[in-house]
């Protein structure tokens, strides 16, 4: 019975990854073959394949990997799988990880003068609660494994990072939580760019402390 349940859960996650990929494409958050999605499951983790459009994923072709990196089923995984593995190995509670080249967050990642401790200020309570501080990582060439090592340094303390001139990587306790967080991050990046030349009222420390106490926000 446990084997059947395990297989059923894996299939459910494959379908969920495909549905989320389609939603990101419809929202304009996953152009071309950019972005990748993963989820932890029994015996390993599921990862979107290399050169795959998130808007046209075949659930059966999604890569299944063990924790040694061996491909168990599906097509070969994205070359950026080490970004996801860094979060899984550093945050035991992580159940899903998403990396996108979404427009507004990627635009922020190209700006000069960002606060490297958190690229986005606490504009809204939802950003503070769902994402938290967003540290800026240096630029790495696409596919450079050093990106994974850089993410691993931050992952124990942060659930999201922004790769310079690239885009965000977000982990959540579940795949749905990661999805909600990265959509909130994208919306906050959009607000930040809209307000960039204005004086912004950000949440003060007492307001943030209230979110910590009532919602467990990490800021």
Short mmCIF file of N, CA, C and O in Angstrom, two decimals, residues 159-210:
data_model
loop_
_atom_site.label_atom_id
_atom_site.label_comp_id
_atom_site.label_asym_id
_atom_site.label_seq_id
_atom_site.Cartn_x
_atom_site.Cartn_y
_atom_site.Cartn_z
N UNK A 159 15.00 32.06 2.50
CA UNK A 159 14.22 31.17 1.64
C UNK A 159 14.22 31.62 0.18
O UNK A 159 13.67 30.94 -0.68
N UNK A 160 14.86 32.77 -0.10
CA UNK A 160 14.92 33.28 -1.46
C UNK A 160 16.21 34.07 -1.66
O UNK A 160 16.71 34.70 -0.72
N UNK A 161 16.73 34.02 -2.88
CA UNK A 161 17.89 34.83 -3.26
C UNK A 161 17.65 35.39 -4.65
O UNK A 161 16.81 34.87 -5.41
N UNK A 162 18.37 36.46 -4.98
CA UNK A 162 18.29 37.04 -6.32
C UNK A 162 19.67 36.97 -6.94
O UNK A 162 20.64 37.48 -6.37
N UNK A 163 19.77 36.31 -8.08
CA UNK A 163 21.03 36.18 -8.81
C UNK A 163 21.22 37.41 -9.68
O UNK A 163 20.35 37.75 -10.49
N UNK A 164 22.34 38.09 -9.54
CA UNK A 164 22.59 39.32 -10.29
C UNK A 164 22.51 39.09 -11.79
O UNK A 164 23.06 38.09 -12.30
N UNK A 165 21.81 39.98 -12.49
CA UNK A 165 21.64 39.91 -13.95
C UNK A 165 21.07 38.57 -14.39
O UNK A 165 21.41 38.07 -15.47
N UNK A 166 20.19 38.01 -13.57
CA UNK A 166 19.69 36.66 -13.86
C UNK A 166 18.24 36.51 -13.41
O UNK A 166 17.33 36.55 -14.22
N UNK A 167 18.01 36.33 -12.10
CA UNK A 167 16.65 36.14 -11.64
C UNK A 167 16.60 35.51 -10.26
O UNK A 167 17.63 35.18 -9.67
N UNK A 168 15.39 35.31 -9.73
CA UNK A 168 15.23 34.80 -8.36
C UNK A 168 15.20 33.27 -8.27
O UNK A 168 14.83 32.58 -9.22
N UNK A 169 15.57 32.78 -7.08
CA UNK A 169 15.41 31.37 -6.71
C UNK A 169 14.70 31.38 -5.36
O UNK A 169 15.15 32.04 -4.43
N UNK A 170 13.60 30.64 -5.26
CA UNK A 170 12.77 30.65 -4.05
C UNK A 170 12.46 29.23 -3.60
O UNK A 170 12.10 28.39 -4.42
N UNK A 171 12.58 28.98 -2.31
CA UNK A 171 12.21 27.69 -1.72
C UNK A 171 10.99 27.87 -0.83
O UNK A 171 10.80 28.93 -0.22
N UNK A 172 10.14 26.83 -0.75
CA UNK A 172 8.98 26.86 0.12
C UNK A 172 8.80 25.52 0.79
O UNK A 172 9.34 24.50 0.33
N UNK A 173 8.03 25.49 1.87
CA UNK A 173 7.77 24.21 2.56
C UNK A 173 7.04 23.24 1.63
O UNK A 173 7.19 22.03 1.76
N UNK A 174 6.24 23.79 0.73
CA UNK A 174 5.58 22.99 -0.29
C UNK A 174 5.80 23.68 -1.63
O UNK A 174 6.23 24.84 -1.69
N UNK A 175 5.49 22.96 -2.71
CA UNK A 175 5.61 23.56 -4.03
C UNK A 175 4.66 24.74 -4.17
O UNK A 175 5.00 25.78 -4.75
N UNK A 176 3.45 24.61 -3.62
CA UNK A 176 2.49 25.71 -3.67
C UNK A 176 3.00 26.94 -2.93
O UNK A 176 2.83 28.07 -3.38
N UNK A 177 3.65 26.72 -1.78
CA UNK A 177 4.20 27.84 -1.02
C UNK A 177 5.31 28.54 -1.81
O UNK A 177 5.40 29.77 -1.80
N UNK A 178 6.14 27.76 -2.49
CA UNK A 178 7.20 28.35 -3.32
C UNK A 178 6.59 29.16 -4.46
O UNK A 178 7.07 30.25 -4.80
N UNK A 179 5.52 28.63 -5.05
CA UNK A 179 4.84 29.34 -6.13
C UNK A 179 4.28 30.68 -5.63
O UNK A 179 4.47 31.72 -6.27
N UNK A 180 3.59 30.65 -4.50
CA UNK A 180 3.01 31.87 -3.96
C UNK A 180 4.08 32.89 -3.62
O UNK A 180 3.91 34.10 -3.84
N UNK A 181 5.20 32.41 -3.09
CA UNK A 181 6.28 33.31 -2.69
C UNK A 181 6.93 33.97 -3.91
O UNK A 181 7.20 35.18 -3.90
N UNK A 182 7.19 33.21 -4.97
CA UNK A 182 7.87 33.81 -6.12
C UNK A 182 6.94 34.74 -6.89
O UNK A 182 7.37 35.75 -7.46
N UNK A 183 5.62 34.47 -6.85
CA UNK A 183 4.68 35.41 -7.46
C UNK A 183 4.62 36.70 -6.63
O UNK A 183 4.54 37.81 -7.19
N UNK A 184 4.67 36.58 -5.31
CA UNK A 184 4.70 37.76 -4.45
C UNK A 184 5.98 38.55 -4.67
O UNK A 184 5.97 39.79 -4.69
N UNK A 185 7.09 37.84 -4.84
CA UNK A 185 8.37 38.50 -5.10
C UNK A 185 8.31 39.30 -6.40
O UNK A 185 8.75 40.45 -6.47
N UNK A 186 7.74 38.70 -7.44
CA UNK A 186 7.64 39.37 -8.74
C UNK A 186 6.77 40.62 -8.64
O UNK A 186 7.09 41.67 -9.21
N UNK A 187 5.66 40.51 -7.91
CA UNK A 187 4.78 41.67 -7.74
C UNK A 187 5.47 42.77 -6.94
O UNK A 187 5.33 43.97 -7.26
N UNK A 188 6.24 42.41 -5.92
CA UNK A 188 6.97 43.40 -5.13
C UNK A 188 8.05 44.08 -5.97
O UNK A 188 8.27 45.29 -5.85
N UNK A 189 8.72 43.30 -6.83
CA UNK A 189 9.71 43.89 -7.74
C UNK A 189 9.04 44.89 -8.67
O UNK A 189 9.60 45.96 -8.96
N UNK A 190 7.84 44.56 -9.15
CA UNK A 190 7.11 45.48 -10.02
C UNK A 190 6.77 46.77 -9.28
O UNK A 190 6.95 47.87 -9.81
N UNK A 191 6.28 46.64 -8.04
CA UNK A 191 5.98 47.82 -7.24
C UNK A 191 7.23 48.66 -7.00
O UNK A 191 7.20 49.90 -7.07
N UNK A 192 8.32 48.00 -6.70
CA UNK A 192 9.59 48.69 -6.43
C UNK A 192 10.02 49.51 -7.64
O UNK A 192 10.45 50.68 -7.49
N UNK A 193 9.91 48.94 -8.84
CA UNK A 193 10.30 49.66 -10.04
C UNK A 193 9.33 50.81 -10.34
O UNK A 193 9.75 51.89 -10.78
N UNK A 194 8.03 50.60 -10.08
CA UNK A 194 7.05 51.67 -10.28
C UNK A 194 7.31 52.84 -9.33
O UNK A 194 7.08 54.00 -9.67
N UNK A 195 7.78 52.54 -8.13
CA UNK A 195 7.98 53.56 -7.10
C UNK A 195 9.43 54.05 -7.00
O UNK A 195 9.74 54.85 -6.11
N UNK A 196 10.28 53.59 -7.91
CA UNK A 196 11.72 53.78 -7.76
C UNK A 196 12.14 55.24 -7.61
O UNK A 196 13.07 55.57 -6.90
N UNK A 197 11.47 56.14 -8.30
CA UNK A 197 11.83 57.56 -8.23
C UNK A 197 10.97 58.34 -7.23
O UNK A 197 10.96 59.57 -7.23
N UNK A 198 10.25 57.60 -6.41
CA UNK A 198 9.38 58.21 -5.41
C UNK A 198 9.92 57.94 -4.01
O UNK A 198 10.76 57.06 -3.81
N UNK A 199 9.43 58.70 -3.05
CA UNK A 199 9.75 58.42 -1.66
C UNK A 199 8.80 57.33 -1.17
O UNK A 199 7.59 57.52 -1.18
N UNK A 200 9.36 56.20 -0.74
CA UNK A 200 8.54 55.04 -0.39
C UNK A 200 8.38 54.94 1.12
O UNK A 200 9.36 55.03 1.87
N UNK A 201 7.14 54.72 1.56
CA UNK A 201 6.89 54.38 2.96
C UNK A 201 7.05 52.87 3.11
O UNK A 201 6.19 52.11 2.67
N UNK A 202 8.14 52.44 3.69
CA UNK A 202 8.33 51.01 3.94
C UNK A 202 7.84 50.69 5.35
O UNK A 202 7.66 51.59 6.19
N UNK A 203 7.63 49.41 5.63
CA UNK A 203 7.22 49.00 6.98
C UNK A 203 8.34 49.30 7.96
O UNK A 203 9.52 49.06 7.66
N UNK A 204 7.99 49.82 9.13
CA UNK A 204 9.02 50.09 10.13
C UNK A 204 9.25 48.84 11.00
O UNK A 204 8.55 47.83 10.87
N UNK A 205 10.22 48.92 11.88
CA UNK A 205 10.63 47.75 12.66
C UNK A 205 9.50 47.24 13.55
O UNK A 205 9.33 46.03 13.71
N UNK A 206 8.70 48.14 14.11
CA UNK A 206 7.60 47.69 14.97
C UNK A 206 6.54 46.95 14.16
O UNK A 206 5.95 45.96 14.63
N UNK A 207 6.30 47.41 12.94
CA UNK A 207 5.32 46.73 12.06
C UNK A 207 5.85 45.36 11.64
O UNK A 207 5.10 44.38 11.59
N UNK A 208 7.13 45.29 11.35
CA UNK A 208 7.75 44.01 10.98
C UNK A 208 7.74 43.05 12.16
O UNK A 208 7.48 41.86 12.01
N UNK A 209 8.00 43.58 13.35
CA UNK A 209 7.98 42.73 14.55
C UNK A 209 6.59 42.14 14.77
O UNK A 209 6.45 40.98 15.17
N UNK A 210 5.55 42.92 14.48
CA UNK A 210 4.20 42.39 14.58
C UNK A 210 3.97 41.23 13.64
O UNK A 210 3.30 40.24 13.99
#
